[in-house]
Amino acid sequence: MENNCAVILAGGSGRRMKSAIPKVLCNVLGKPMLDWVITACKDSEIDNICVVKGRAAAVLENHMEQKYQDKYQTVLQQDILGTGHAVVQAIPYLKNFVDGNTLVLNGDAPFIDSNTITEALKLHNEQDNAVTLITCEVENPYGYGRIIRNNGLLTKIVEQADCSANETTIHEINTGAYWFKTKDLLETLPKMNANDQGKIHLTQCIEIMLKNKKKVGTFITENSNAALGGGDRRSLLALNDIARNEVILRHLENGVEFVCSEGVVITPDVKIGKDTVIESNVTITGDTKIGENCLISEGCRLVDTKIGNNVTLYSVFSTEAEVEDNVKIGPWVQLRPNTHICKNVKIGDFVEIKNSTIGEKTAIAHLTYVGDSDVGSNVNFGCGVVTVNYNGIDKHRTVIGNNAFIGCNTNLIAPVKVGDYGYTAAGSTITQDVPDGDLAIERSNLGFNRGYGYHKLKIGGEEKQPAYTYDSATNDDDEKRKDSKK
Ligand code: UD1
Ligand code: MG
């Protein structure tokens, strides 16, 4: 659709939203309304997009840069003088596409869909129309422009404020979406006039075109939500509810089980495999993908997270993490960005993991922080382990080998490494590497049972010396540590 383009009207003041950001950037199911509209364009293979910005233009510009790397044009509507005036601002842009068609869309109507857009264009081309207005039948037409027909043909659009008693009973409304022949649009735009309130309405184009004997057609979409707009917080909540239910219905059709739908918020791009169960009060957003046969219990919040098959999550908060198959996590666990949990891992209550890999079959059962760490397979963490990754200036990594045993309340002061089969005794603060198979103990001197060298570790029947012991109250620790390693 090279010669076709879209103009998205996003300049409106949106005062009723009472927000610092432009109305079109308010979220419906975690996605700004404008992005829903742009997605519908992209899904209709329309790549030439011009967004008319107005109030808080800098915020919108920033969004277009961050989200779309400035792929799309924006034009400024300095004074907000109506939908027709908004399209006039895009005239220089439209001149690049004189041979094609222009789609005009409201930036605050997120449920316009690509099927409607493409089918309307088909009809527009078949009928060789100068304009094809997209309309729909709605139960409650209050607030929308009504479609006035004579012998079935569109004669004009009457806005709510101008409706006669009779016209208010009409249920066919203007969705605010139009396909124009760009040439005809460019010819008509300069002919519009401001009304008594100084506004220039785009709907005037229809009347001007009819007067000039241009072909005017309508496409009636079956999507009765196509025109639904978010003008204030109340309507935004209604849009959220509609979108939320539609997403849940789609997952139900794909074999996902919902115990109930209360408090379940799943954003549109999330993917969930069959036989996975979603409990109440669960939020799943962004680019999250969940495999088959998982349990996502109440209280989970998953953002941009990849979950394998047969995974159980009890009250887990996870952002940008990856969890492989057959893992059980929770309750009350946080997985922070760049966390990778390998197969068959078990993670228990009050555990936080950040920027770390946890190897297969490792168990981190209680009250533990693992940050900036590479943990091998089959490791056991006792209760209350902390990888001390930050010294106030720099962050360092902790490396733990396969089959290691990290005793309760161990502090691992990074950078530090515990070797394969390494063992740290409960309550130890480990500041030096623990070689493979060695036991590390650190104890303060309580004046009795100093404990040096008494600790042996049996691995595979073989008795091992402790790696070192440390007594902060004496001056000859180094000697003793050396002794203990003999
Ligand atoms: C418009 C239509 C109405 C239709 C309805 C569908 C007109 C005159 N009326 O009314 O027939 O039923 O959409 O939702 O067109 N905008 C600008 N600049 C402006 C004014 C608006 O960019 O000067 C943008 C807004 O940000 C919004 C869109 O245009 O995204 C629609 O504007 P809005 O004021 O909401 O028009 P409606 O009253 O809904
Ligand atoms: Mg509106």
XYZ file of C-alpha atoms and ligand atoms in Angstrom, residues 16 23 106 108-109 143-144 227-231, ligand 2:
13
model
C -11.471 15.898 30.947
C -5.124 12.006 26.097
C -9.116 9.286 15.743
C -8.394 8.225 21.004
C -10.429 5.331 19.551
C -22.202 11.808 22.023
C -21.425 10.575 18.504
C -15.725 4.333 17.631
C -15.433 3.871 21.375
C -13.233 6.643 22.667
C -11.498 7.394 25.907
C -12.250 11.015 26.685
Mg -14.079 11.677 20.913
